[in-house]
mmCIF file of C-alpha atoms in Angstrom:
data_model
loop_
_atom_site.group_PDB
_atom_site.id
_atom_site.type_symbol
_atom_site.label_atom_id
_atom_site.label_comp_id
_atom_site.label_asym_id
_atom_site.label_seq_id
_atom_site.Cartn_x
_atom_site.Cartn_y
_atom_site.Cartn_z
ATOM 1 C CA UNK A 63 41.406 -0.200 68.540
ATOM 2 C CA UNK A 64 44.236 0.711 70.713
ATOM 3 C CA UNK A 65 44.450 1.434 74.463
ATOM 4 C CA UNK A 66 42.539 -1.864 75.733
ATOM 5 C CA UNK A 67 41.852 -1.565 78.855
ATOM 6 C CA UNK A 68 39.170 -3.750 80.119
ATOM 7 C CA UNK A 69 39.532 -7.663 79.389
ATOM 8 C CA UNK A 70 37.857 -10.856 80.478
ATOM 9 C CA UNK A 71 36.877 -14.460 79.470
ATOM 10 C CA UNK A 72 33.511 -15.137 78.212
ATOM 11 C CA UNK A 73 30.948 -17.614 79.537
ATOM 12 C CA UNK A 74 32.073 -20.328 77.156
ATOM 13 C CA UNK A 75 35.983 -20.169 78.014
ATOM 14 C CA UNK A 76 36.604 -20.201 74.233
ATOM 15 C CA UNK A 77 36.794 -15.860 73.848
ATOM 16 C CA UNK A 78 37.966 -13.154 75.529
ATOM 17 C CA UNK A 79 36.684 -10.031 75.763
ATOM 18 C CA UNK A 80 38.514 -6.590 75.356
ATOM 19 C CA UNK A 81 36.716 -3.111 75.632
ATOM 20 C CA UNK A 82 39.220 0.128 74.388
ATOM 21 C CA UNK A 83 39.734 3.076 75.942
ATOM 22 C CA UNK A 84 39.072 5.401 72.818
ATOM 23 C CA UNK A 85 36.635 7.442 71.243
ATOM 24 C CA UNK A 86 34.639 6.254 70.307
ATOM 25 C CA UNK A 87 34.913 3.163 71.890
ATOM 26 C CA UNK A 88 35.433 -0.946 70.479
ATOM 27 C CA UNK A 89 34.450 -4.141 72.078
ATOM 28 C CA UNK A 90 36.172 -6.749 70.077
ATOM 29 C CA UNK A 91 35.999 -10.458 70.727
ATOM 30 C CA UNK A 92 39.034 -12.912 70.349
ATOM 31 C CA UNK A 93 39.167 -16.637 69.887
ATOM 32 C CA UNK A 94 41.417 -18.332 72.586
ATOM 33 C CA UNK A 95 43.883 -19.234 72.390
ATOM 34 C CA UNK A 96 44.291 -18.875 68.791
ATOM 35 C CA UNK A 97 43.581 -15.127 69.156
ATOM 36 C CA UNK A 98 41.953 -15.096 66.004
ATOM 37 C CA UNK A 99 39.225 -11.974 66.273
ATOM 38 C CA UNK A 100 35.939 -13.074 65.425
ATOM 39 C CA UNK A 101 33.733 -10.429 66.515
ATOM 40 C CA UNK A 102 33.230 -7.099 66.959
ATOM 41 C CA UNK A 103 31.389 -3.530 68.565
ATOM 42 C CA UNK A 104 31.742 -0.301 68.266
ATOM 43 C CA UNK A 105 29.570 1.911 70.778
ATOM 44 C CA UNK A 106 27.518 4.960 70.100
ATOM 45 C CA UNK A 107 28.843 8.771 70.979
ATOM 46 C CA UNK A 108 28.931 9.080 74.942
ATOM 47 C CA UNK A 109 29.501 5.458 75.946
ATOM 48 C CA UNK A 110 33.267 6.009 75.120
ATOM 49 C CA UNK A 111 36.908 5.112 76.965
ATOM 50 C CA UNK A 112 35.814 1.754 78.391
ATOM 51 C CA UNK A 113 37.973 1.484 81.646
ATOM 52 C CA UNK A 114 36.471 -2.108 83.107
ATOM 53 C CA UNK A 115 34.739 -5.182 82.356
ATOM 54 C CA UNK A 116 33.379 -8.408 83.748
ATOM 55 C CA UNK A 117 30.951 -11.098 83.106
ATOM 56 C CA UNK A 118 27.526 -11.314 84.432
ATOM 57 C CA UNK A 119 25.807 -15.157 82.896
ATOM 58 C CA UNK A 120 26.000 -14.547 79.422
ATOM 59 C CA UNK A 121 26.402 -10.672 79.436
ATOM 60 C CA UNK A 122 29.635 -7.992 79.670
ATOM 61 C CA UNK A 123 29.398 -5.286 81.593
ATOM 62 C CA UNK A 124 31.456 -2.026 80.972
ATOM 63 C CA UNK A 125 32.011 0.995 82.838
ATOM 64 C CA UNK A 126 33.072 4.298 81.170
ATOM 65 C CA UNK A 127 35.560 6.990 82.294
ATOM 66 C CA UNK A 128 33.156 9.872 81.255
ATOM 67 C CA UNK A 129 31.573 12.706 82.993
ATOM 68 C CA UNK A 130 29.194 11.058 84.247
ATOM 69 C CA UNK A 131 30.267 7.407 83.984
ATOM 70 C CA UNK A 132 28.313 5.167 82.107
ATOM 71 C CA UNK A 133 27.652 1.385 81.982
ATOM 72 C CA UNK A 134 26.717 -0.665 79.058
ATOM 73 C CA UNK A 135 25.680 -4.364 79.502
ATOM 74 C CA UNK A 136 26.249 -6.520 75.525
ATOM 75 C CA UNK A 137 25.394 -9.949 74.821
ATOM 76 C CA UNK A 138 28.600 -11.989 74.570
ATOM 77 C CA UNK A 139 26.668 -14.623 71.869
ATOM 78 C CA UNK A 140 25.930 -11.915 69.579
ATOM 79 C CA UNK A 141 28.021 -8.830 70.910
ATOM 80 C CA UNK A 142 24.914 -6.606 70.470
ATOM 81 C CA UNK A 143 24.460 -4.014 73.053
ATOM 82 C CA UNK A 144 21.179 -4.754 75.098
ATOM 83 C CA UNK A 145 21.507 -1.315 77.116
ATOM 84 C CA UNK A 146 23.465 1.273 78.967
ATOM 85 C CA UNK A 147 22.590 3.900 82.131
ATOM 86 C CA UNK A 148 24.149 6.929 83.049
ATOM 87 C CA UNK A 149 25.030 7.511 86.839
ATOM 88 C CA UNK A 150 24.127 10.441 88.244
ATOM 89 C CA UNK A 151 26.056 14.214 88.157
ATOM 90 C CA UNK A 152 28.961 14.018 90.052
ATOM 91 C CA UNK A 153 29.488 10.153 89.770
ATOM 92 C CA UNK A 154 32.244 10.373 86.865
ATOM 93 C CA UNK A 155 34.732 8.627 85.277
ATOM 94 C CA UNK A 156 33.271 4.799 86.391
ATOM 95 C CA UNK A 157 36.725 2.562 86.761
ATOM 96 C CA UNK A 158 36.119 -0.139 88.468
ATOM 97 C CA UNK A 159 33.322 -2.998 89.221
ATOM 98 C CA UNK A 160 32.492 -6.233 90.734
ATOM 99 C CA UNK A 161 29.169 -8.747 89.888
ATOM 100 C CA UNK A 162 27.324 -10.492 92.811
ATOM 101 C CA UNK A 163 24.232 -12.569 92.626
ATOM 102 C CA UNK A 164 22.761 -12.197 96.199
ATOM 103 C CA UNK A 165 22.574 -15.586 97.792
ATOM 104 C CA UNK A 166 18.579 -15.308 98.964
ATOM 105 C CA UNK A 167 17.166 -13.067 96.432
ATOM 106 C CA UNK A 168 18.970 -13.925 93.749
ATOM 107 C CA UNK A 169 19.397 -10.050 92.389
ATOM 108 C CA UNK A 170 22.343 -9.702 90.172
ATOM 109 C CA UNK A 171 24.167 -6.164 90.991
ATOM 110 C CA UNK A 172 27.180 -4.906 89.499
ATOM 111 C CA UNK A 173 29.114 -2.943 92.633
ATOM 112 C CA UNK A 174 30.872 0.225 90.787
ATOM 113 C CA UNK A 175 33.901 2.425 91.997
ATOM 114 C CA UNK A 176 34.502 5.920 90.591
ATOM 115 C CA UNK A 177 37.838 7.926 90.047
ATOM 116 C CA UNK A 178 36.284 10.747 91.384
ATOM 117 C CA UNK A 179 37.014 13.249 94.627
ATOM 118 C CA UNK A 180 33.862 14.434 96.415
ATOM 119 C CA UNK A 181 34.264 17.148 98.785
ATOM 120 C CA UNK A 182 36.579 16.267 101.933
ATOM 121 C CA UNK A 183 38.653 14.067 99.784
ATOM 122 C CA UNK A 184 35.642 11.341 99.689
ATOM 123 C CA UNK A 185 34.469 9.038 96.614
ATOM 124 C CA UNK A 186 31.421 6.652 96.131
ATOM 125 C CA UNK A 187 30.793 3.280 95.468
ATOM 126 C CA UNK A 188 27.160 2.563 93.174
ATOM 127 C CA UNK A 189 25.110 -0.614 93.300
ATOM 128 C CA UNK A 190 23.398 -1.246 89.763
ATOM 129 C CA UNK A 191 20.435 -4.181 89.248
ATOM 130 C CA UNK A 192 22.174 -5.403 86.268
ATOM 131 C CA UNK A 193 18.451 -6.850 84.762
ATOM 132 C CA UNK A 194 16.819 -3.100 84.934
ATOM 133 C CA UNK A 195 20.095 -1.293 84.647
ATOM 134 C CA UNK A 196 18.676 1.101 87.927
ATOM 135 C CA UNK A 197 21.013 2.170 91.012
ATOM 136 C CA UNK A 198 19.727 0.811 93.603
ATOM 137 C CA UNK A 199 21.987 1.671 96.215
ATOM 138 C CA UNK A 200 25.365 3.562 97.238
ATOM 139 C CA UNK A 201 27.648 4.819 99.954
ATOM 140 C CA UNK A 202 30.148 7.267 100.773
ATOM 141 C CA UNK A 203 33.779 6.414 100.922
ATOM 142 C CA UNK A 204 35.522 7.681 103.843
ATOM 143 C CA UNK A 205 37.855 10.353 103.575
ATOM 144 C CA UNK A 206 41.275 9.646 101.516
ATOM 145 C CA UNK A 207 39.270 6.581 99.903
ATOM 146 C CA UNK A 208 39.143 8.178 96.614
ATOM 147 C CA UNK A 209 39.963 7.102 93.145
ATOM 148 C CA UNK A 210 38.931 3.727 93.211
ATOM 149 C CA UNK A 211 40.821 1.822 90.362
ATOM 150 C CA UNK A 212 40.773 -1.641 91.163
ATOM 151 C CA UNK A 213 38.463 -4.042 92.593
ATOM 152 C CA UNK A 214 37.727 -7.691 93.673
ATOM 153 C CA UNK A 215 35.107 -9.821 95.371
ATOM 154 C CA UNK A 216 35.222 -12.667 97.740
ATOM 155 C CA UNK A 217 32.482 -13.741 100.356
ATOM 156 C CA UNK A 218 30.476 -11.416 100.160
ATOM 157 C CA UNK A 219 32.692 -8.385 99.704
ATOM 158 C CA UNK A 220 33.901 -5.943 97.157
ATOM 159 C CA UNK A 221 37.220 -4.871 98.037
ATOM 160 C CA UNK A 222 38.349 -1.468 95.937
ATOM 161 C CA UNK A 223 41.126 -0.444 95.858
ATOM 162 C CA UNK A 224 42.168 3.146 96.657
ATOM 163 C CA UNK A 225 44.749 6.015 95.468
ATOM 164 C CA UNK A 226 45.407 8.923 97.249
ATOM 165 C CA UNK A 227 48.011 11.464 97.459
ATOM 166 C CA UNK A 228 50.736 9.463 98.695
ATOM 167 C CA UNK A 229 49.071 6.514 99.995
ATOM 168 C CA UNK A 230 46.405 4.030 99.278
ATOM 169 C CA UNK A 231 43.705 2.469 101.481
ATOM 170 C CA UNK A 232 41.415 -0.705 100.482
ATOM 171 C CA UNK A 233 37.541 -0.035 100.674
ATOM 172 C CA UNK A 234 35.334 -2.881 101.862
ATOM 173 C CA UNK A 235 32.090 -3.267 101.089
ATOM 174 C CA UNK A 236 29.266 -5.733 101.783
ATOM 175 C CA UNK A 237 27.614 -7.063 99.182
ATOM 176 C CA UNK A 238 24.793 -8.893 100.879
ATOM 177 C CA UNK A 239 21.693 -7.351 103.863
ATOM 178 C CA UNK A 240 23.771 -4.589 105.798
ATOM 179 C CA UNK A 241 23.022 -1.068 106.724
ATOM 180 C CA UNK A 242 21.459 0.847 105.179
ATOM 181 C CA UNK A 243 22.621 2.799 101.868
ATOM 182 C CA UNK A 244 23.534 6.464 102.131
ATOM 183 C CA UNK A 245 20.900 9.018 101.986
ATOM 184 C CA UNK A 246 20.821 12.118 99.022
ATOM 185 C CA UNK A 247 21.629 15.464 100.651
ATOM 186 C CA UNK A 248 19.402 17.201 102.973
ATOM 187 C CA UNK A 249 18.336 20.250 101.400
ATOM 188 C CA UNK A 250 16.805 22.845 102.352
ATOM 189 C CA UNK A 251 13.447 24.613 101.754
ATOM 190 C CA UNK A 252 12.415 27.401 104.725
ATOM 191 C CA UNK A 253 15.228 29.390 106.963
ATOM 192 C CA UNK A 254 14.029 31.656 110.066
ATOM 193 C CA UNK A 255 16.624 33.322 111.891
ATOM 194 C CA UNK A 256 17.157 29.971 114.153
ATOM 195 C CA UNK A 257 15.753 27.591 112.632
ATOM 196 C CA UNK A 258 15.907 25.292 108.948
ATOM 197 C CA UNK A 259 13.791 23.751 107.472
ATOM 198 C CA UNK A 260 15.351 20.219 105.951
ATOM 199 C CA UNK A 261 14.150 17.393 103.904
ATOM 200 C CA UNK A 262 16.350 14.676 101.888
ATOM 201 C CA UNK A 263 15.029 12.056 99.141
ATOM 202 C CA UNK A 264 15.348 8.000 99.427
ATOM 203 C CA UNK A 265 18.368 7.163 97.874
ATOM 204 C CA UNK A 266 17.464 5.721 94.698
ATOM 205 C CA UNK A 267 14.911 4.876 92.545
ATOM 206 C CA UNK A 268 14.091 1.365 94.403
ATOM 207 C CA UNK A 269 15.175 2.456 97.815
ATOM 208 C CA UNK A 270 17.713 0.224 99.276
ATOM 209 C CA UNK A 271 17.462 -0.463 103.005
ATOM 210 C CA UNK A 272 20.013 -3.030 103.465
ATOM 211 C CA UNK A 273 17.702 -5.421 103.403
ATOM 212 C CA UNK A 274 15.488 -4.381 106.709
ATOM 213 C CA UNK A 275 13.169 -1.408 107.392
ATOM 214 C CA UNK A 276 15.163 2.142 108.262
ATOM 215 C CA UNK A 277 14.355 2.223 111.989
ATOM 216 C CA UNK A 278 15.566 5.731 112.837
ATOM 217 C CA UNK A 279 16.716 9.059 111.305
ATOM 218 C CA UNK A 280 19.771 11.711 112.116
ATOM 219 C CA UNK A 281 20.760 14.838 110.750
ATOM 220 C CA UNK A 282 24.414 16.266 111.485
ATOM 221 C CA UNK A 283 24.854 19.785 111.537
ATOM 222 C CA UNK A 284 28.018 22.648 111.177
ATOM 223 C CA UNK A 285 29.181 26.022 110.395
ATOM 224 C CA UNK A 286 29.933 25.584 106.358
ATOM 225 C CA UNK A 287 33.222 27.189 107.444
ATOM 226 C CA UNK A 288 34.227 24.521 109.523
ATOM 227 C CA UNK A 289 35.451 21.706 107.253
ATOM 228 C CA UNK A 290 35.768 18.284 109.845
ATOM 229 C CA UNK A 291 32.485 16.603 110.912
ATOM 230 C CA UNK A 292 34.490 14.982 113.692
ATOM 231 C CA UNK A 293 35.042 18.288 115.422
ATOM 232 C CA UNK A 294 31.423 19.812 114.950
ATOM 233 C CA UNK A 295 29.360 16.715 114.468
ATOM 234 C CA UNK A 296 25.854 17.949 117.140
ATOM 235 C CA UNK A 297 23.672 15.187 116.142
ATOM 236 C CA UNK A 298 19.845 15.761 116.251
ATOM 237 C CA UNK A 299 16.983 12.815 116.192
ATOM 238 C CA UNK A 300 14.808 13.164 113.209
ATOM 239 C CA UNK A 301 13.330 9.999 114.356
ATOM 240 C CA UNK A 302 13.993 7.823 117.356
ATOM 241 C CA UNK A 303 17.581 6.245 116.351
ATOM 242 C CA UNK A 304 18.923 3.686 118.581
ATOM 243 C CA UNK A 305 22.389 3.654 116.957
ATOM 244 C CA UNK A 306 22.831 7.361 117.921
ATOM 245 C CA UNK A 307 25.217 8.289 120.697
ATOM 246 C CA UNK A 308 23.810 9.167 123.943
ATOM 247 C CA UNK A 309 27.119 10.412 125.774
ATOM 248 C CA UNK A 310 30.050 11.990 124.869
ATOM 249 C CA UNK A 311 31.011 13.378 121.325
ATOM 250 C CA UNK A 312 28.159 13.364 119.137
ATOM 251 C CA UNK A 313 25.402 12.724 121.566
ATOM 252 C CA UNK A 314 21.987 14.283 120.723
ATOM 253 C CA UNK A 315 22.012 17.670 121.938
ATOM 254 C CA UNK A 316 19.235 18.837 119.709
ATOM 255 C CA UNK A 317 15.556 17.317 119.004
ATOM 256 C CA UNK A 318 14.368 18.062 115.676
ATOM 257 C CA UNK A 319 10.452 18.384 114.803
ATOM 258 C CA UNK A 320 7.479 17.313 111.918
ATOM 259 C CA UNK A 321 7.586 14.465 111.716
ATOM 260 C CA UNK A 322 9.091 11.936 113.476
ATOM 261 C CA UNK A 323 8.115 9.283 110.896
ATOM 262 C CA UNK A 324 8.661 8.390 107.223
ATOM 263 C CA UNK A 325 7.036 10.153 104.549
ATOM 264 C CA UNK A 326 6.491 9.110 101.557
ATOM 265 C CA UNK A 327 9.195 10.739 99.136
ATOM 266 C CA UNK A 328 11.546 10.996 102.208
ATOM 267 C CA UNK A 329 12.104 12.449 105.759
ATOM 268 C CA UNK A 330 11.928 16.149 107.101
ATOM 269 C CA UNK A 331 13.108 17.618 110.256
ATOM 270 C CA UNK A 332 13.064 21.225 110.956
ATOM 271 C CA UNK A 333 16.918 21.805 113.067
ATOM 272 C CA UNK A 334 16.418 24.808 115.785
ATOM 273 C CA UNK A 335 18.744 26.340 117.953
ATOM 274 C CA UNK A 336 20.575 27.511 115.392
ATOM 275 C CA UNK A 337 22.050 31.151 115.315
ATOM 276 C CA UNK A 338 21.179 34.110 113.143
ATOM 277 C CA UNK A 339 22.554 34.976 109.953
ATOM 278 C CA UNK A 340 25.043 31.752 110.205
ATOM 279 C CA UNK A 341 25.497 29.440 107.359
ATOM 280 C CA UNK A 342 25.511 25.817 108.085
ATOM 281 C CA UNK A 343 26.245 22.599 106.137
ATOM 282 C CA UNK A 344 23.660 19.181 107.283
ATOM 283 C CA UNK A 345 23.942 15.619 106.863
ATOM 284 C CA UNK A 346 21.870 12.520 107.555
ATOM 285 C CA UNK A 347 22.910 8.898 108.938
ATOM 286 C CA UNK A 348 19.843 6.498 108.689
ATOM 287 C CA UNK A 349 20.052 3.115 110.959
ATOM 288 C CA UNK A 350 18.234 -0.329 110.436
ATOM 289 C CA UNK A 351 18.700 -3.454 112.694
ATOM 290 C CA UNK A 352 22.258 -4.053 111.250
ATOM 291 C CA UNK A 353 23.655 -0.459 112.525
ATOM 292 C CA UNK A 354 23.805 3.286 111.121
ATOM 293 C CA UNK A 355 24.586 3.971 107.433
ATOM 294 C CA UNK A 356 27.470 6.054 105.669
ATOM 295 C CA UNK A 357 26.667 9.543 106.311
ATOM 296 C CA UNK A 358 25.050 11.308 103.502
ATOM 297 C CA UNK A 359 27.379 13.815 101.281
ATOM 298 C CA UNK A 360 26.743 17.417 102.997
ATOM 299 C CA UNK A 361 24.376 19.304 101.714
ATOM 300 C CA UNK A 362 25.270 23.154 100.044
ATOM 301 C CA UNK A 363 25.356 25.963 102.310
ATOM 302 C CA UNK A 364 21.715 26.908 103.666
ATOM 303 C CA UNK A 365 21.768 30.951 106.125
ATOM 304 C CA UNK A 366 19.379 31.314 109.000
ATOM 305 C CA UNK A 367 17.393 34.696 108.090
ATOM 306 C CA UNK A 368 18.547 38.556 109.625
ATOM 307 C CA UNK A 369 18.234 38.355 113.342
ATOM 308 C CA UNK A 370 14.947 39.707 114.618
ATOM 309 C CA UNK A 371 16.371 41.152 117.803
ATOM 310 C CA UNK A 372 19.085 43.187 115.485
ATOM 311 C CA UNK A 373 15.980 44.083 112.659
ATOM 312 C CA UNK A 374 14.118 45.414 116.010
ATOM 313 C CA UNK A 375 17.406 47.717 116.670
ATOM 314 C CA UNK A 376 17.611 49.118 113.317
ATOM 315 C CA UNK A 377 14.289 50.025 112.581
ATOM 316 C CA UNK A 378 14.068 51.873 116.043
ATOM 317 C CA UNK A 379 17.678 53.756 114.836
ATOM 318 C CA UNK A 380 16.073 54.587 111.781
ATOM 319 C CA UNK A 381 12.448 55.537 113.786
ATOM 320 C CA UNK A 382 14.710 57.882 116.155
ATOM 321 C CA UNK A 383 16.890 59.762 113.237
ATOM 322 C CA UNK A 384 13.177 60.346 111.576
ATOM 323 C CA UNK A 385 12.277 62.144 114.672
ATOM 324 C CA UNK A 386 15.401 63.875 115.321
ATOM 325 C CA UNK A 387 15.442 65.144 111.589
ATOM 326 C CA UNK A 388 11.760 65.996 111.654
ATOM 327 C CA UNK A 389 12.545 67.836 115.054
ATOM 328 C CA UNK A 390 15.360 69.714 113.329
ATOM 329 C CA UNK A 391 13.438 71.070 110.423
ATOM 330 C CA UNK A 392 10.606 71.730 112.684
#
């Protein structure tokens, strides 16, 4: 039981918590402040190297630093786990968290921070219902907001806190209605040699809006070799998004098609325009009444299809040498 990591006091005041980070790995339970141990867990293989802990009512939460992460929720009366989830691929080593019971509803979400690097130096934050253990919402940090170690709430806000490279940045995060949560990546499913055929998933399981309807849709588009959405960011409307720009840097410059309204798993948009045989990289930015969303992580490399106008060429070169050769061993 060495390496303790996590701590916290317990809904009485009379214990505190400790979670290790070992494999496999202990929850043990001290008296205060005699420190006499009076209780103990020890968790199954996979839900191992607790990194952070807090109490929710009568309940500790723990986060893993595993690949995924992991959380575990145990009754502090009787320190038996109740249940654990495991985030999604890509959402590893789970280091931080905060609790919040939303003032109106009265959902209870734990607010999670990974030590992980998405591409362009980026991270995420998760938002877990802590009664069906379900994400239910997420965003994007923005770039150089990675590792997120630490973390705190106050009024409303998570704050985590950031390390990278040589400097660190704080992430803040509403906890309460807000935009909406970042869309999966678009991905692809039909290329012609303009044109791309794109559709991307509600976020989660229980779709988080923010807390008002998504009122409009954009997809982002760039050559995958061009690494800085700033630079190449050519916005198109999936559906009619008030938020977008309409001057300047980023304004629409492209109208995507079918349809222009929600469907039921998701949106689709078909992006024209584009050129042949070019690889591009898409992402989507959804908007409600509160303002646009994080932009959704970019999705993998999707080529428009052999240019017709060049497939024209060569199959006239090769139509020509057939004559010519037939006309030679005539």
């Amino acid at each position: 039981e060495h390496s303790v990591q996590a701590m916290f006091i317990d809904h009485t005041g009379g214990h505190v918590m400790m979670g290790t980070y070992t494999q496999p790995a202990h929850i043990v339970r001290l008296r205060v402040p005699s420190m006499e141990r009076s209780a103990s867990l020890t968790l199954p293989p996979g839900e191992e190297m607790i990194y952070a802990g807090a109490r929710w009512q009568d309940k500790g939460i723990f986060v893993t630093s595993t690949l995924p992460g992991r959380l575990v929720r145990v009754s502090l009366d009787t320190l038996q786990r109740e249940g654990a989830m495991i985030f999604q691929q890509g959402e590893d080593r789970a280091v931080s968290l905060v609790v919040h019971t939303h003032p109106l509803t009265g959902a209870h979400s734990a607010f999670v921070g990974f030590a992980n690097a998405w591409q362009e130096s980026t991270s995420s934050i998760v938002q877990v219902d802590l009664t069906t253990l379900k994400e239910v919402g997420g965003i994007v940090t923005p770039p150089g907001c990675t590792w997120l170690y630490t973390a705190v709430a106050s009024s409303g806000f998570a704050f985590f806190g950031s390390r990278y490279h040589d400097f660190s940045s704080i992430v803040r995060v509403g906890m309460s209605d807000a935009r909406p949560d970042v869309p999966r990546p678009p991905e692809g499913h039909a290329a012609g040699q303009d044109a791309i055929k794109l559709t991307w998933e509600r976020p989660f399981e229980l779709y988080h809006t923010g807390g008002a309807p998504v009122i409009g849709a954009r997809v982002l588009v760039r050559p995958s070799w061009h690494w800085d959405w700033t630079q190449e960011h050519v916005y198109g409307a999936a559906a009619a998004d008030p938020a977008a720009p309409v001057s300047g840097i980023g304004k629409i410059v492209r109208v995507h098609e079918d349809p222009s309204e929600l469907l039921d798993g998701g949106y689709a948009a078909v992006v024209d325009g584009l050129d042949a045989m070019e690889t591009y990289k898409f992402a989507v930015i959804l908007t409600n009444k509160e303002g646009p969303s994080h932009r959704s992580r970019s999705s993998e490399a999707i080529a428009t299809s052999f240019s017709a106008t060049l497939e024209l060429i060569l199959l006239g070169t090769a139509v020509l040498l057939d004559i010519l050769l037939i006309a030679a061993y005539a």
